[in-house]
PDB file of C-alpha atoms in Angstrom:
ATOM      1  CA  MET O   1       0.000   0.000   0.000  1.00 83.00           C
ATOM      2  CA  LEU O   2       2.795   2.436   0.826  1.00 87.00           C
ATOM      3  CA  GLN O   3       4.508   1.711  -2.482  1.00 88.00           C
ATOM      4  CA  ARG O   4       1.329   2.547  -4.379  1.00 90.00           C
ATOM      5  CA  PHE O   5       0.992   5.794  -2.417  1.00 90.00           C
ATOM      6  CA  MET O   6       4.583   6.761  -3.235  1.00 89.00           C
ATOM      7  CA  ASP O   7       4.067   5.855  -6.908  1.00 90.00           C
ATOM      8  CA  ASP O   8       0.927   8.013  -7.023  1.00 90.00           C
ATOM      9  CA  MET O   9       2.773  10.932  -5.430  1.00 88.00           C
ATOM     10  CA  LYS O  10       5.556  10.648  -8.011  1.00 88.00           C
ATOM     11  CA  LEU O  11       2.907  10.665 -10.733  1.00 87.00           C
ATOM     12  CA  VAL O  12       1.921  14.180  -9.632  1.00 85.00           C
ATOM     13  CA  HIS O  13       5.546  15.220  -9.054  1.00 86.00           C
ATOM     14  CA  ILE O  14       5.487  15.162  -5.259  1.00 85.00           C
ATOM     15  CA  ASN O  15       8.841  13.471  -4.802  1.00 83.00           C
ATOM     16  CA  THR O  16       9.357  13.927  -1.063  1.00 82.00           C
ATOM     17  CA  PHE O  17       7.987  10.490  -0.144  1.00 84.00           C
ATOM     18  CA  ASN O  18      10.932   8.148  -0.371  1.00 81.00           C
ATOM     19  CA  LEU O  19      10.967   5.031   1.712  1.00 83.00           C
ATOM     20  CA  PRO O  20      13.672   2.567   0.729  1.00 76.00           C
ATOM     21  CA  PRO O  21      12.779  -1.126   0.617  1.00 79.00           C
ATOM     22  CA  ILE O  22      12.186  -2.384   4.134  1.00 78.00           C
ATOM     23  CA  ASP O  23      13.937  -5.613   5.019  1.00 75.00           C
ATOM     24  CA  ALA O  24      12.258  -6.315   8.330  1.00 79.00           C
ATOM     25  CA  ILE O  25       8.625  -5.622   9.089  1.00 86.00           C
ATOM     26  CA  PRO O  26       6.668  -4.826  11.186  1.00 92.00           C
ATOM     27  CA  LEU O  27       8.645  -1.595  11.548  1.00 91.00           C
ATOM     28  CA  VAL O  28       8.257   1.200  14.099  1.00 91.00           C
ATOM     29  CA  THR O  29       9.973   4.568  14.479  1.00 90.00           C
ATOM     30  CA  THR O  30      12.907   5.149  16.787  1.00 88.00           C
ATOM     31  CA  GLY O  31      10.772   7.037  19.316  1.00 85.00           C
ATOM     32  CA  SER O  32       7.879   4.582  19.196  1.00 90.00           C
ATOM     33  CA  LYS O  33       5.610   4.488  22.243  1.00 91.00           C
ATOM     34  CA  ILE O  34       3.828   1.304  21.178  1.00 90.00           C
ATOM     35  CA  ASP O  35       6.966  -0.822  21.206  1.00 85.00           C
ATOM     36  CA  ALA O  36       7.298  -2.766  24.456  1.00 83.00           C
ATOM     37  CA  ASP O  37      10.376  -5.009  24.467  1.00 87.00           C
ATOM     38  CA  ARG O  38      10.255  -5.282  20.664  1.00 88.00           C
ATOM     39  CA  LYS O  39       6.630  -6.426  20.746  1.00 92.00           C
ATOM     40  CA  VAL O  40       3.448  -4.662  19.671  1.00 92.00           C
ATOM     41  CA  MET O  41      -0.143  -5.797  20.165  1.00 92.00           C
ATOM     42  CA  LEU O  42      -2.554  -4.825  17.378  1.00 90.00           C
ATOM     43  CA  GLU O  43      -6.109  -6.001  17.966  1.00 86.00           C
ATOM     44  CA  GLU O  44      -5.591  -9.555  19.276  1.00 87.00           C
ATOM     45  CA  TYR O  45      -2.295 -10.149  17.450  1.00 88.00           C
ATOM     46  CA  VAL O  46       1.165  -9.762  18.955  1.00 92.00           C
ATOM     47  CA  PHE O  47       3.933  -8.790  16.535  1.00 93.00           C
ATOM     48  CA  ALA O  48       7.668  -8.877  17.067  1.00 93.00           C
ATOM     49  CA  VAL O  49       8.759  -5.515  15.671  1.00 92.00           C
ATOM     50  CA  ASN O  50      11.918  -3.909  14.354  1.00 91.00           C
ATOM     51  CA  GLN O  51      12.952  -0.355  15.049  1.00 91.00           C
ATOM     52  CA  GLU O  52      14.063   1.839  12.148  1.00 90.00           C
ATOM     53  CA  LYS O  53      17.803   2.302  11.947  1.00 86.00           C
ATOM     54  CA  ASN O  54      18.384   5.309   9.688  1.00 86.00           C
ATOM     55  CA  GLY O  55      15.373   7.553  10.322  1.00 88.00           C
ATOM     56  CA  THR O  56      13.774   7.102   6.884  1.00 88.00           C
ATOM     57  CA  PHE O  57      10.409   6.066   8.343  1.00 90.00           C
ATOM     58  CA  THR O  58      10.392   9.131  10.618  1.00 90.00           C
ATOM     59  CA  ALA O  59      11.309  11.361   7.648  1.00 90.00           C
ATOM     60  CA  PHE O  60       8.474   9.786   5.626  1.00 91.00           C
ATOM     61  CA  LEU O  61       6.015  10.573   8.440  1.00 90.00           C
ATOM     62  CA  ASP O  62       7.343  14.156   8.694  1.00 89.00           C
ATOM     63  CA  HIS O  63       6.561  14.680   4.995  1.00 88.00           C
ATOM     64  CA  LEU O  64       3.148  13.065   5.462  1.00 88.00           C
ATOM     65  CA  LEU O  65       2.308  15.413   8.332  1.00 87.00           C
ATOM     66  CA  GLN O  66       3.015  18.402   6.075  1.00 85.00           C
ATOM     67  CA  ILE O  67       0.167  17.462   3.714  1.00 83.00           C
ATOM     68  CA  LEU O  68      -2.327  15.891   6.119  1.00 83.00           C
ATOM     69  CA  PRO O  69      -5.418  17.806   7.225  1.00 78.00           C
ATOM     70  CA  ALA O  70      -4.473  16.570  10.666  1.00 70.00           C
ATOM     71  CA  GLY O  71      -5.487  17.989  13.994  1.00 75.00           C
ATOM     72  CA  GLU O  72      -3.139  18.407  16.920  1.00 78.00           C
ATOM     73  CA  LEU O  73      -3.827  14.906  18.270  1.00 79.00           C
ATOM     74  CA  VAL O  74      -2.708  13.225  15.042  1.00 80.00           C
ATOM     75  CA  ARG O  75       0.307  15.515  14.776  1.00 80.00           C
ATOM     76  CA  ARG O  76       1.393  14.612  18.309  1.00 80.00           C
ATOM     77  CA  HIS O  77       0.855  10.873  18.034  1.00 87.00           C
ATOM     78  CA  LEU O  78       1.505   9.816  14.441  1.00 88.00           C
ATOM     79  CA  LYS O  79       5.277   9.446  14.684  1.00 88.00           C
ATOM     80  CA  SER O  80       5.229   7.767  18.078  1.00 90.00           C
ATOM     81  CA  HIS O  81       2.367   5.372  17.231  1.00 92.00           C
ATOM     82  CA  ALA O  82       2.947   4.497  13.564  1.00 92.00           C
ATOM     83  CA  ILE O  83       3.806   0.995  12.422  1.00 93.00           C
ATOM     84  CA  ILE O  84       4.368  -0.567   9.009  1.00 93.00           C
ATOM     85  CA  VAL O  85       2.922  -4.060   8.638  1.00 93.00           C
ATOM     86  CA  SER O  86       2.960  -6.405   5.669  1.00 91.00           C
ATOM     87  CA  ASP O  87       0.300  -6.102   2.958  1.00 90.00           C
ATOM     88  CA  ASP O  88      -1.174  -9.436   4.082  1.00 91.00           C
ATOM     89  CA  ASP O  89      -1.478  -8.311   7.703  1.00 92.00           C
ATOM     90  CA  PHE O  90      -2.951  -4.997   6.565  1.00 90.00           C
ATOM     91  CA  ALA O  91      -5.532  -6.832   4.423  1.00 90.00           C
ATOM     92  CA  ASP O  92      -6.491  -8.949   7.452  1.00 90.00           C
ATOM     93  CA  PHE O  93      -7.009  -5.835   9.591  1.00 87.00           C
ATOM     94  CA  VAL O  94      -9.128  -4.224   6.880  1.00 85.00           C
ATOM     95  CA  GLN O  95     -11.293  -7.335   6.568  1.00 85.00           C
ATOM     96  CA  LEU O  96     -11.576  -8.256  10.223  1.00 84.00           C
ATOM     97  CA  SER O  97     -11.440  -4.924  12.056  1.00 80.00           C
ATOM     98  CA  THR O  98     -13.813  -2.794  10.004  1.00 84.00           C
ATOM     99  CA  GLU O  99     -17.042  -1.861  11.776  1.00 86.00           C
ATOM    100  CA  VAL O 100     -20.044  -3.612  10.203  1.00 88.00           C
ATOM    101  CA  VAL O 101     -23.500  -2.627  11.461  1.00 87.00           C
ATOM    102  CA  THR O 102     -26.638  -4.575  10.531  1.00 88.00           C
ATOM    103  CA  ARG O 103     -29.705  -2.348  10.344  1.00 84.00           C
ATOM    104  CA  ILE O 104     -33.406  -2.693   9.560  1.00 84.00           C
ATOM    105  CA  ARG O 105     -35.319  -0.443   7.174  1.00 80.00           C
ATOM    106  CA  ILE O 106     -38.670   0.565   8.683  1.00 82.00           C
ATOM    107  CA  ASN O 107     -41.689   1.477   6.563  1.00 80.00           C
ATOM    108  CA  ASN O 108     -42.849   4.934   7.721  1.00 81.00           C
ATOM    109  CA  GLU O 109     -46.526   4.164   7.073  1.00 84.00           C
ATOM    110  CA  THR O 110     -46.793   0.775   8.804  1.00 84.00           C
ATOM    111  CA  GLY O 111     -44.048   1.135  11.394  1.00 80.00           C
ATOM    112  CA  THR O 112     -42.854  -2.385  10.565  1.00 80.00           C
ATOM    113  CA  VAL O 113     -39.966  -3.842   8.611  1.00 79.00           C
ATOM    114  CA  ASP O 114     -39.996  -2.703   4.974  1.00 78.00           C
ATOM    115  CA  GLY O 115     -39.853  -5.838   2.775  1.00 77.00           C
ATOM    116  CA  THR O 116     -36.708  -7.773   3.527  1.00 77.00           C
ATOM    117  CA  GLY O 117     -35.509  -4.577   5.151  1.00 74.00           C
ATOM    118  CA  LEU O 118     -32.257  -5.994   6.522  1.00 84.00           C
ATOM    119  CA  PHE O 119     -29.036  -4.359   5.313  1.00 84.00           C
ATOM    120  CA  ASN O 120     -25.431  -3.936   6.401  1.00 86.00           C
ATOM    121  CA  GLU O 121     -23.350  -0.792   6.632  1.00 86.00           C
ATOM    122  CA  GLU O 122     -19.581  -0.918   6.743  1.00 87.00           C
ATOM    123  CA  TYR O 123     -17.600   1.950   8.259  1.00 86.00           C
ATOM    124  CA  LEU O 124     -13.956   2.910   8.076  1.00 84.00           C
ATOM    125  CA  PRO O 125     -12.254   3.545  11.410  1.00 82.00           C
ATOM    126  CA  SER O 126     -12.610   7.214  12.348  1.00 79.00           C
ATOM    127  CA  GLU O 127      -8.849   7.780  12.136  1.00 79.00           C
ATOM    128  CA  SER O 128      -8.588   6.505   8.548  1.00 83.00           C
ATOM    129  CA  LEU O 129      -6.411   8.488   6.160  1.00 84.00           C
ATOM    130  CA  LEU O 130      -7.553   8.439   2.554  1.00 86.00           C
ATOM    131  CA  TYR O 131      -6.123  10.130  -0.493  1.00 87.00           C
ATOM    132  CA  SER O 132      -7.111  10.623  -4.086  1.00 88.00           C
ATOM    133  CA  LEU O 133      -5.545  12.160  -7.144  1.00 88.00           C
ATOM    134  CA  VAL O 134      -7.474  14.916  -8.895  1.00 87.00           C
ATOM    135  CA  PHE O 135      -6.446  16.001 -12.380  1.00 85.00           C
ATOM    136  CA  PHE O 136      -7.647  19.108 -14.208  1.00 82.00           C
ATOM    137  CA  SER O 137      -7.777  19.804 -17.917  1.00 79.00           C
ATOM    138  CA  ASP O 138      -9.074  22.653 -20.014  1.00 75.00           C
ATOM    139  CA  GLU O 139     -12.754  23.085 -20.768  1.00 71.00           C
ATOM    140  CA  TYR O 140     -12.168  23.594 -24.460  1.00 63.00           C
ATOM    141  CA  ARG O 141     -15.046  22.700 -26.740  1.00 62.00           C
ATOM    142  CA  ALA O 142     -14.981  22.657 -30.521  1.00 60.00           C
ATOM    143  CA  SER O 143     -17.997  24.969 -30.565  1.00 55.00           C
ATOM    144  CA  LYS O 144     -15.933  27.759 -28.940  1.00 62.00           C
ATOM    145  CA  PRO O 145     -13.022  28.349 -31.316  1.00 62.00           C
ATOM    146  CA  ASN O 146     -12.348  31.952 -30.156  1.00 66.00           C
ATOM    147  CA  GLN O 147     -10.958  31.177 -26.736  1.00 65.00           C
ATOM    148  CA  THR O 148      -8.346  33.555 -25.367  1.00 71.00           C
ATOM    149  CA  GLU O 149      -6.932  31.332 -22.607  1.00 71.00           C
ATOM    150  CA  SER O 150      -4.551  28.509 -23.383  1.00 77.00           C
ATOM    151  CA  PRO O 151      -5.604  25.008 -22.254  1.00 75.00           C
ATOM    152  CA  SER O 152      -3.101  25.026 -19.378  1.00 78.00           C
ATOM    153  CA  GLU O 153      -4.362  28.445 -18.205  1.00 82.00           C
ATOM    154  CA  GLN O 154      -7.919  27.119 -18.256  1.00 81.00           C
ATOM    155  CA  ALA O 155      -6.895  24.023 -16.298  1.00 81.00           C
ATOM    156  CA  THR O 156      -5.153  26.218 -13.714  1.00 83.00           C
ATOM    157  CA  SER O 157      -8.249  28.414 -13.440  1.00 86.00           C
ATOM    158  CA  ILE O 158     -10.493  25.373 -12.950  1.00 85.00           C
ATOM    159  CA  ALA O 159      -8.134  23.998 -10.276  1.00 86.00           C
ATOM    160  CA  LYS O 160      -8.202  27.323  -8.395  1.00 90.00           C
ATOM    161  CA  THR O 161     -12.003  27.427  -8.506  1.00 90.00           C
ATOM    162  CA  PHE O 162     -12.183  23.835  -7.254  1.00 89.00           C
ATOM    163  CA  GLU O 163      -9.825  24.609  -4.379  1.00 88.00           C
ATOM    164  CA  GLN O 164     -11.741  27.800  -3.493  1.00 90.00           C
ATOM    165  CA  TRP O 165     -15.093  26.037  -3.243  1.00 91.00           C
ATOM    166  CA  LEU O 166     -13.952  22.860  -1.518  1.00 89.00           C
ATOM    167  CA  PRO O 167     -14.711  23.171   2.210  1.00 90.00           C
ATOM    168  CA  GLU O 168     -12.120  22.047   4.745  1.00 87.00           C
ATOM    169  CA  MET O 169     -14.663  19.679   6.288  1.00 87.00           C
ATOM    170  CA  PHE O 170     -17.796  18.082   4.887  1.00 88.00           C
ATOM    171  CA  GLN O 171     -19.976  14.993   5.185  1.00 90.00           C
ATOM    172  CA  ILE O 172     -20.100  12.139   2.656  1.00 87.00           C
ATOM    173  CA  GLY O 173     -22.961   9.687   2.303  1.00 83.00           C
ATOM    174  CA  ALA O 174     -25.899   9.032   4.569  1.00 78.00           C
ATOM    175  CA  ASN O 175     -26.201   8.860   8.358  1.00 79.00           C
ATOM    176  CA  LEU O 176     -25.503  12.506   9.054  1.00 79.00           C
ATOM    177  CA  THR O 177     -27.598  12.228  12.226  1.00 79.00           C
ATOM    178  CA  LEU O 178     -25.400   9.354  13.409  1.00 80.00           C
ATOM    179  CA  GLY O 179     -22.289  11.488  12.988  1.00 82.00           C
ATOM    180  CA  LYS O 180     -20.927   9.299  10.203  1.00 86.00           C
ATOM    181  CA  GLY O 181     -19.084  10.334   7.077  1.00 86.00           C
ATOM    182  CA  PHE O 182     -17.408  13.539   8.233  1.00 88.00           C
ATOM    183  CA  VAL O 183     -14.105  14.131   6.481  1.00 88.00           C
ATOM    184  CA  SER O 184     -11.537  16.896   6.497  1.00 86.00           C
ATOM    185  CA  VAL O 185      -9.719  17.704   3.284  1.00 87.00           C
ATOM    186  CA  LYS O 186      -6.420  19.235   2.339  1.00 84.00           C
ATOM    187  CA  ILE O 187      -5.188  19.749  -1.196  1.00 84.00           C
ATOM    188  CA  ALA O 188      -1.501  19.059  -1.741  1.00 81.00           C
ATOM    189  CA  SER O 189      -0.634  20.467  -5.128  1.00 78.00           C
ATOM    190  CA  GLY O 190       1.880  18.563  -7.170  1.00 72.00           C
ATOM    191  CA  GLY O 191       4.247  19.826  -9.787  1.00 62.00           C
ATOM    192  CA  ASP O 192       2.555  20.705 -13.032  1.00 57.00           C
ATOM    193  CA  GLU O 193       5.358  20.461 -15.568  1.00 53.00           C
ATOM    194  CA  HIS O 194       3.513  17.536 -17.157  1.00 47.00           C
ATOM    195  CA  ALA O 195       0.553  19.849 -17.846  1.00 48.00           C
ATOM    196  CA  LYS O 196       2.498  22.479 -19.763  1.00 47.00           C
ATOM    197  CA  ALA O 197       2.212  20.769 -23.141  1.00 42.00           C
ATOM    198  CA  ASP O 198      -0.370  22.975 -24.856  1.00 38.00           C
TER     199      ASP O 198
END
């Protein structure tokens, strides 16, 4: 997962995320507070961990903190509580530790179960960090041949408008009244030399 993240960042010319191949995982930072005698308990699993030797994991987290929309709690605890696990272990945590809630749909008129009515909702942990790449292009249309802006200028203008109107925090999906789906957003602009080809 980390390799894909770093590859995606390089795609948008954010080249500050360099983490050399890791020989021994699970890996924790030098100042880790979750490491007790080289052991860490995650959920019900106990892992023998390795401590970083050259500070590259800490440097990676420092760069990550610069672009995260993180509050003070995350900023204080990320470096001391971060751990890198294998992709297989990560997949197990995603499958087995995600909150799944079974709910019943009620018919408003009858007050009873609506049809089969039973459905599941799956939630990410509240501390989840997600990212996405957003690309902008010009809005050129063949029907408007007299445009004065170049395609890259139009793309830049669209990107600025997008960034202006994107709130720092908003809610995605249903269950607003349950307090679900609130996300905070930060745009980390990449290099745009790849977009200069008009």
